[in-house]
XYZ file of C-alpha atoms in Angstrom:
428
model
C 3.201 6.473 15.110
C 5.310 4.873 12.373
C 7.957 2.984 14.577
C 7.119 -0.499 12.735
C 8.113 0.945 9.257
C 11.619 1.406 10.694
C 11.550 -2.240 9.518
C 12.742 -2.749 5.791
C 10.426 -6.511 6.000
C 7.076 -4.486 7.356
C 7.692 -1.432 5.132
C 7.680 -3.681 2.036
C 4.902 -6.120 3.605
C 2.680 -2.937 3.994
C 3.311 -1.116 1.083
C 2.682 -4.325 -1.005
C -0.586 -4.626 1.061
C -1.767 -1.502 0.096
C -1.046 -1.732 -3.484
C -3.281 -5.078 -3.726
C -5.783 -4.040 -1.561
C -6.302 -0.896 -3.345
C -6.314 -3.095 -7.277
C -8.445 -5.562 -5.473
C -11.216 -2.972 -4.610
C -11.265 -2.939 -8.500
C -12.364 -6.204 -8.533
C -15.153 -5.869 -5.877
C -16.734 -3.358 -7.574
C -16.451 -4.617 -11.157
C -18.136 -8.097 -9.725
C -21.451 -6.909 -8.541
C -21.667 -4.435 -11.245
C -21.425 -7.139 -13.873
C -24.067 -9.766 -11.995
C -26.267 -6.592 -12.027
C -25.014 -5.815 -16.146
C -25.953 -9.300 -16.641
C -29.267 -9.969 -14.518
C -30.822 -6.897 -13.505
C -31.680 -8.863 -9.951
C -30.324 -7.993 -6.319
C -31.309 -11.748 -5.600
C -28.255 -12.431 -8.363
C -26.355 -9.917 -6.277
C -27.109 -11.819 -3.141
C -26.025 -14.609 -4.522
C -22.739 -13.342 -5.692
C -21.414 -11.984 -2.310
C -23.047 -15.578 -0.753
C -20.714 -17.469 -2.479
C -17.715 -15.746 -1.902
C -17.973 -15.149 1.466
C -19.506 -18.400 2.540
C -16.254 -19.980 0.329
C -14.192 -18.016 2.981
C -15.783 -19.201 5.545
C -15.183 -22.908 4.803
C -11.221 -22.153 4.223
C -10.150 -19.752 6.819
C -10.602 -22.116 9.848
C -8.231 -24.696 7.916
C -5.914 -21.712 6.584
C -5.319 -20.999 10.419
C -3.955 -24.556 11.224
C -1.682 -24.564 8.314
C -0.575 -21.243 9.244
C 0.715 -22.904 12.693
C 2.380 -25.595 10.602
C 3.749 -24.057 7.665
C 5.758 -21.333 6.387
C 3.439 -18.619 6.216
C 4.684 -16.500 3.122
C 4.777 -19.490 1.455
C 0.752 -19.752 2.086
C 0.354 -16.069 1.361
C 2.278 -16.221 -2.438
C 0.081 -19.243 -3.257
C -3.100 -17.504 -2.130
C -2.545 -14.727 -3.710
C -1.126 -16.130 -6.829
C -4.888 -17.771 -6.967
C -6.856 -15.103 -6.627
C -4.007 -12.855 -9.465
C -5.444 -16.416 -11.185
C -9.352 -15.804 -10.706
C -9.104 -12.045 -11.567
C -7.275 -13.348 -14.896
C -10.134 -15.181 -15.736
C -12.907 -12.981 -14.809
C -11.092 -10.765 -17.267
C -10.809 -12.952 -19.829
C -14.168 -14.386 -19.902
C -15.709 -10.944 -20.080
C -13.296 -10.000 -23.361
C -14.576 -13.334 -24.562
C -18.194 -12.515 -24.411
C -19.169 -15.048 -21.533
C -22.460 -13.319 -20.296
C -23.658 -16.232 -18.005
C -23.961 -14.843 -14.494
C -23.499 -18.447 -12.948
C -20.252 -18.162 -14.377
C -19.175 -14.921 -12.291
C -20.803 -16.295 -9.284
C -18.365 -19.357 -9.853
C -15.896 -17.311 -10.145
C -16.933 -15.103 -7.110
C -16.789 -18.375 -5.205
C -13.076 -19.092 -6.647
C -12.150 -16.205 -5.100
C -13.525 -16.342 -1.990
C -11.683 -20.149 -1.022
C -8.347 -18.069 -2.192
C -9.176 -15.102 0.168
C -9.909 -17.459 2.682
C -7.010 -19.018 2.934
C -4.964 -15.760 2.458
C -7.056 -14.031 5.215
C -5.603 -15.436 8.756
C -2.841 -15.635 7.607
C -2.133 -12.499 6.249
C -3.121 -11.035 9.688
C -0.838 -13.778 11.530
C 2.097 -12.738 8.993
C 2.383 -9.362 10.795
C 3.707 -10.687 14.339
C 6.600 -11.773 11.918
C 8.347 -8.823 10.677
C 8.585 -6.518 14.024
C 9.262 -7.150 17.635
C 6.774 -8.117 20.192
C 6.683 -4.743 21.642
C 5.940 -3.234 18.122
C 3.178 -5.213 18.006
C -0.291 -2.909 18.546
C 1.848 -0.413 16.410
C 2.274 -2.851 13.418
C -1.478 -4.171 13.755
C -2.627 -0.243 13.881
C -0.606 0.528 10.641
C -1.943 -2.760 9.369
C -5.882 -1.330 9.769
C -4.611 2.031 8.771
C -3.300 0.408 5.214
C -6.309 -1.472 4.547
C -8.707 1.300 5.539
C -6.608 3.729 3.230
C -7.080 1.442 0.092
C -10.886 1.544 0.622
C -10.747 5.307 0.180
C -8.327 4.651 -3.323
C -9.569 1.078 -4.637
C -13.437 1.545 -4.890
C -13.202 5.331 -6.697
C -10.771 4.062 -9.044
C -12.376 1.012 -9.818
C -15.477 2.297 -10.505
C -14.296 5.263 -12.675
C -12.455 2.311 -14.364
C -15.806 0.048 -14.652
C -17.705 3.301 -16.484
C -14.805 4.340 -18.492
C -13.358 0.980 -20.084
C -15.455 -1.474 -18.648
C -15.280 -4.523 -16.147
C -12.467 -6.562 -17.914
C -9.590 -3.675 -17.167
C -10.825 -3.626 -13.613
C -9.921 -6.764 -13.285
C -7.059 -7.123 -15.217
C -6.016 -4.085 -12.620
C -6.452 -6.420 -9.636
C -5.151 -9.092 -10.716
C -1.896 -6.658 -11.697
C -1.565 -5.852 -7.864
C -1.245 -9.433 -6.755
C 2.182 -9.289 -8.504
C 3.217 -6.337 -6.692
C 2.402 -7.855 -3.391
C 4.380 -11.174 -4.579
C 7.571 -9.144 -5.468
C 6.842 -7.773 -1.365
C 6.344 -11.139 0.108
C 10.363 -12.400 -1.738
C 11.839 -9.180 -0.103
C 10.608 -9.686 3.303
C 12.318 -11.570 6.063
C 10.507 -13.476 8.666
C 11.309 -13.670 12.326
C 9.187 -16.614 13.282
C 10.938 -19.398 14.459
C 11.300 -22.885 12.421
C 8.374 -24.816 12.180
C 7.583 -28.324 12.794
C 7.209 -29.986 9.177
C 4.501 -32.412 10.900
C 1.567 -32.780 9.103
C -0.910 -30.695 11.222
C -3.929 -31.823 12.955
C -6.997 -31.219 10.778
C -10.015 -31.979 13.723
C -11.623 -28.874 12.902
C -14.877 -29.966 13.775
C -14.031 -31.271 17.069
C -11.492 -28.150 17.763
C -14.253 -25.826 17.021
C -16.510 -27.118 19.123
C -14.403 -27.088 21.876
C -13.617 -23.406 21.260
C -17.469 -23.001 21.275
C -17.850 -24.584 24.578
C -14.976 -21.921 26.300
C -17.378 -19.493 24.344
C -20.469 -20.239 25.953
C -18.900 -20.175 29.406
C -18.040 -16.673 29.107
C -20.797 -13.943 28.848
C -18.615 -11.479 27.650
C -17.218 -13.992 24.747
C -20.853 -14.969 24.170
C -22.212 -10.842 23.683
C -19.236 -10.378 21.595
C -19.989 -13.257 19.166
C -23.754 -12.158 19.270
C -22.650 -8.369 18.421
C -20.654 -9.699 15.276
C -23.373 -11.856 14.132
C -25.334 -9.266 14.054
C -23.030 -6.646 12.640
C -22.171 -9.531 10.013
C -25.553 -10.540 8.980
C -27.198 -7.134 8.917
C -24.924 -4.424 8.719
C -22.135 -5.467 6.265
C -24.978 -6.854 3.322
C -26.086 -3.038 3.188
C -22.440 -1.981 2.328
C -22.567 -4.427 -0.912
C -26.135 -4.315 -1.838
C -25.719 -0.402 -2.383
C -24.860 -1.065 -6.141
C -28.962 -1.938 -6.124
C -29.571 2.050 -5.406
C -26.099 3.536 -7.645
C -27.550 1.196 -10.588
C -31.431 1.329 -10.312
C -32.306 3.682 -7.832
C -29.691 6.720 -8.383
C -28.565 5.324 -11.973
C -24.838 6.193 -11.079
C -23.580 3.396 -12.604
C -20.368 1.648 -11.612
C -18.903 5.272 -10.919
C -21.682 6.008 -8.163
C -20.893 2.128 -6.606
C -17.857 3.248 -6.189
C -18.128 6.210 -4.599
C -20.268 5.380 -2.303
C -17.805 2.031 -0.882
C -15.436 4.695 -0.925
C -17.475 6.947 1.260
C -17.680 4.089 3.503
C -13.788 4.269 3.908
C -13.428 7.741 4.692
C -15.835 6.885 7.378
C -13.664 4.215 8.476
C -10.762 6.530 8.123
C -12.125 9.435 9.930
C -13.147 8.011 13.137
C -9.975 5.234 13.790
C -7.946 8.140 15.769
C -10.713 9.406 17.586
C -11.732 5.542 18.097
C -8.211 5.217 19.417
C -8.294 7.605 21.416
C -11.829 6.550 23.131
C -10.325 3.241 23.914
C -8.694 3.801 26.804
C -11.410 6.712 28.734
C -14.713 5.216 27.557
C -16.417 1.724 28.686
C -16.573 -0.232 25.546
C -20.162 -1.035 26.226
C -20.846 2.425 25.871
C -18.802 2.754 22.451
C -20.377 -0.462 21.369
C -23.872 1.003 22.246
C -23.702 4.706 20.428
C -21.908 3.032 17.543
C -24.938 0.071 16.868
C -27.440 2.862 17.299
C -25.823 5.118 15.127
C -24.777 2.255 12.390
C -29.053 1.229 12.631
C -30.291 5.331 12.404
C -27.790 5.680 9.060
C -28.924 2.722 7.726
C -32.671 4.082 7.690
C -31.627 6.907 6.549
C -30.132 5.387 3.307
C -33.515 3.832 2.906
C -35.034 7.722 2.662
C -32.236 9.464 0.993
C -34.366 11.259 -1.826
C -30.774 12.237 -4.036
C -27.256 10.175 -4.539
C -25.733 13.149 -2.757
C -27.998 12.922 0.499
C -26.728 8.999 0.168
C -23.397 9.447 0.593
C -23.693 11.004 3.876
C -25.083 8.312 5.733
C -22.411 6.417 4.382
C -19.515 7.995 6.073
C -21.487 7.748 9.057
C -21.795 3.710 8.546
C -18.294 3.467 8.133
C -17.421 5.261 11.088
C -19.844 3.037 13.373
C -18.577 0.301 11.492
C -15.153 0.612 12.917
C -15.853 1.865 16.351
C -18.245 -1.103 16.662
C -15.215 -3.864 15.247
C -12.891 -1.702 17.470
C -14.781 -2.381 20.838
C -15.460 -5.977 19.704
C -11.724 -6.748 18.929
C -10.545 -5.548 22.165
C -12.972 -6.775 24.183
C -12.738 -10.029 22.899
C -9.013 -9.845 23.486
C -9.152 -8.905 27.072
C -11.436 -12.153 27.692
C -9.223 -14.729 26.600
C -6.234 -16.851 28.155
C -3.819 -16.632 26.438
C -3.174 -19.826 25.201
C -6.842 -19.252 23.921
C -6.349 -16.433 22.283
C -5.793 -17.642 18.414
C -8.809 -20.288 18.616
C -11.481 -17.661 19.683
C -10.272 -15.279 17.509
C -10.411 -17.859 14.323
C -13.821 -18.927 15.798
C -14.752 -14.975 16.067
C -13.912 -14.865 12.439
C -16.324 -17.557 10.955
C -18.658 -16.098 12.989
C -18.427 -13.034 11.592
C -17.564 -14.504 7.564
C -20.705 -16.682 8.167
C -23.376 -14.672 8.702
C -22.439 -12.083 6.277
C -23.228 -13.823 3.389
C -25.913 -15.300 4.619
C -27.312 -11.349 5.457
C -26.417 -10.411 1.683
C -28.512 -13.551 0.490
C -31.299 -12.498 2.698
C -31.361 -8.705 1.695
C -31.258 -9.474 -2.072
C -34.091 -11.493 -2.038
C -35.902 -9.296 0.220
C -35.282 -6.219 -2.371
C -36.624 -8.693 -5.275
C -39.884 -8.569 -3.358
C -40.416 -5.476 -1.574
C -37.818 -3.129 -3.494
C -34.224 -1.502 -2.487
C -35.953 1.375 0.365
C -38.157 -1.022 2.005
C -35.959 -3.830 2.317
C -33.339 -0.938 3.488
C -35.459 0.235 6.024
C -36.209 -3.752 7.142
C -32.605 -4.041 7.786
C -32.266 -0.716 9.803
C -34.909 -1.669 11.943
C -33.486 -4.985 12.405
C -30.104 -3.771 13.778
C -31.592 -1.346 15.532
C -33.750 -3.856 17.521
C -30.708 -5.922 18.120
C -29.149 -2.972 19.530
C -32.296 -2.372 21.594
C -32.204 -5.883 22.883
C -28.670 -5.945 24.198
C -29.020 -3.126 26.451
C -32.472 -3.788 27.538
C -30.930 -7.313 28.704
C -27.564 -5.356 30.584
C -25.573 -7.621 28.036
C -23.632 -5.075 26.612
C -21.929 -4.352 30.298
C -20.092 -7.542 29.880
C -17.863 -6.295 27.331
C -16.299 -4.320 29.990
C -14.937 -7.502 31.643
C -11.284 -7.490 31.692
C -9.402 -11.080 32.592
C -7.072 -11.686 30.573
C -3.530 -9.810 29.236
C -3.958 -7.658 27.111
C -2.190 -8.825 23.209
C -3.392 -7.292 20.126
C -3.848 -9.319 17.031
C -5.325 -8.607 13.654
C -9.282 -9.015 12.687
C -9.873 -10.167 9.178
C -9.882 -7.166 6.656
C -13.327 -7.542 5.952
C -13.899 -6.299 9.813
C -11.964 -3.628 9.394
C -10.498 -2.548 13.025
C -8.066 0.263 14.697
C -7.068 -2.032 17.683
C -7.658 0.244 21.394
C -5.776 -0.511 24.442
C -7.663 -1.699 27.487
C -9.182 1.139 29.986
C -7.095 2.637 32.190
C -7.719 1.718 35.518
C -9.620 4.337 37.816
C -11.242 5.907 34.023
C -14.975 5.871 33.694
């Protein structure tokens, strides 16, 4: 289970991981609490998580080509010396009485074009520091770290946020970038030397390309569609909570964060059993149970009469959330050639960091009209009528296609994933 940390590079690499991940959670739940401190509106909240996450979008498609060009811990200690930079000013401006929520958005957006640089490459780092045949092992741990800081990072952060306010929070994550950098000089890489070529930056025409091998695939295509949807209806929920611990519950930033750290014990609770599923169970099938379960929970946090009875559905989210990335990742993987592999999965990506924020721009304007329960319940119905629509069609059956070889990589952290092996054959 922990052959990869046998490795003195991945053992530092991880545990450096986990320490930033964990003081960055600070940071994601100080941000929407102070747009909500500041404006009172889940359209501002929207907003927020729009900019970031549409800023990652733009980056990590070009972050992937440089990681093919360049030396990729040199990418990874500038990206996250940027965002240690960000956090440094969102804490300053808040001890220096800016109160101008543009300004935080700004900022969100700062952030995101760091993350999205340090995002594929982060996951591409991995395949550096153990042997090939280490490989789902070092990817599993790598899930397993990031999962574990959701269950640390948000609690802390938000008992932070009540008890000394936004500024130490992020002061806090931007304390964990050094950490990580200290991990990042220790490490040694095994990649090979790289050509010092400037790289090719046709992203437009490279993408479309990849879109075209796509569309020729049904399996690729129901994938993608699964993600989108996943992406623009079932991650806003996860951030738009802060809506129900500020107005609805009036938890404050100490009920925000319990309840994204609910969502990681989720996440954390079903990744062995999700493991374990991978290799008996069609993924259609997981992919199916999951989406309908993921849609059902999300009504009920639309009902939930008490912050208590909230937190259940919750851990139920995050545990569809995972089995649904977990059937996507693999069945994506098995439907590639190999030389195809990294392209789709970057493509997968933007897919995925595209539609979320435009889902979290969506939902906050739909709670400025309707309110947090309605526009809740809008949102479970939605996925639930996706859900309904791929398996009326037979599309889900397609993720069961297996042609290519089977070569685990990482998906982006905010898809979080416990990588399954392919069926065995002769298992139904």
């Amino acid at each position: 289970m922990f052959a990869s940390f046998g490795h003195r590079s991945y053992r530092y690499f991880w545990f450096g991981g986990f320490t930033a991940n964990s003081a960055r959670w600070f940071q994601y739940v100080a941000l929407p609490a102070v747009v909500w401190d500041l404006t009172g509106s889940p359209g501002w909240v929207g907003f927020a998580g729009f900019g970031q996450f549409a800023a990652m979008a733009v980056v990590a498609p070009a972050a992937g080509v440089l990681a093919d060009h360049y030396s990729r811990r040199r990418i990874l200690m500038v990206s996250q010396s940027l965002m240690g930079l960000v956090a440094v000013v969102m804490a300053l401006a808040w001890m220096q009485g800016v109160r101008s929520p543009a300004a935080y958005v700004a900022l969100a957006a700062a952030s995101g074009l760091a993350g999205g640089l340090n995002l594929p490459v982060w996951q591409a780092f991995v395949s550096e520091l153990v042997p090939r045949e280490l490989l789902l092992n070092a990817v599993t741990l790598n899930s397993a770290q990031f999962n574990s800081s959701r269950l640390v990072g948000p609690m802390l952060g938000g008992i932070t946020v009540a008890a000394a306010g936004p500024a130490v929070a992020f002061w806090v994550s931007a304390a964990g970038v050094l950490v990580v950098l200290f991990a990042l000089v220790r490490v040694e890489s095994r990649r090979a030397a790289r050509s010092s070529g400037i790289p090719s930056m046709r992203l437009i025409r490279n993408t479309v390309a990849v879109a075209r091998y796509v569309r020729a695939r049904r399996g690729l295509v129901v994938a993608f569609v699964a993600v989108a949807l996943i992406g623009s209806v079932g991650l806003p929920i996860q951030i738009l909570s802060v809506v129900f611990a500020e107005d609805v519950f009036a938890r404050g930033p100490g009920g925000f964060g319990l309840m994204l750290t609910m969502l990681g014990a989720g996440a954390v609770a079903a990744a062995p059993v999700v493991a374990s599923l991978g290799g008996r169970v069609s993924r259609s099938m997981i992919q199916r149970v999951a989406l309908l379960v993921y849609g059902t929970a999300v009504l009920a946090l639309a009902v939930a009469p008490t912050f208590v009875s909230y937190l259940v559905p919750l851990v139920v989210i995050g545990a569809a959330h995972l089995a649904t990335a977990s059937a996507l990742n693999t069945a994506v993987q098995l439907q590639v050639d190999e030389e195809r592999r990294t392209q789709v999965l970057s493509l997968y990506i933007m897919v995925l960091m595209s539609s979320n924020p435009l889902g979290q721009l969506a939902l906050g304007q739909l709670i400025e009209f309707i309110g947090p329960r309605p526009a809740f319940g809008v949102y479970g119905a939605a996925l639930l009528a996706g859900t309904v629509g791929l398996h009326a069609s037979g599309w889900l059956r397609e993720l069961d296609v297996e042609v290519g070889e089977y070569s685990p990589e990482v998906m982006p952290e905010v898809h979080p994933t416990t990588p399954s092996p392919p069926r065995r054959e002769g298992c139904s």
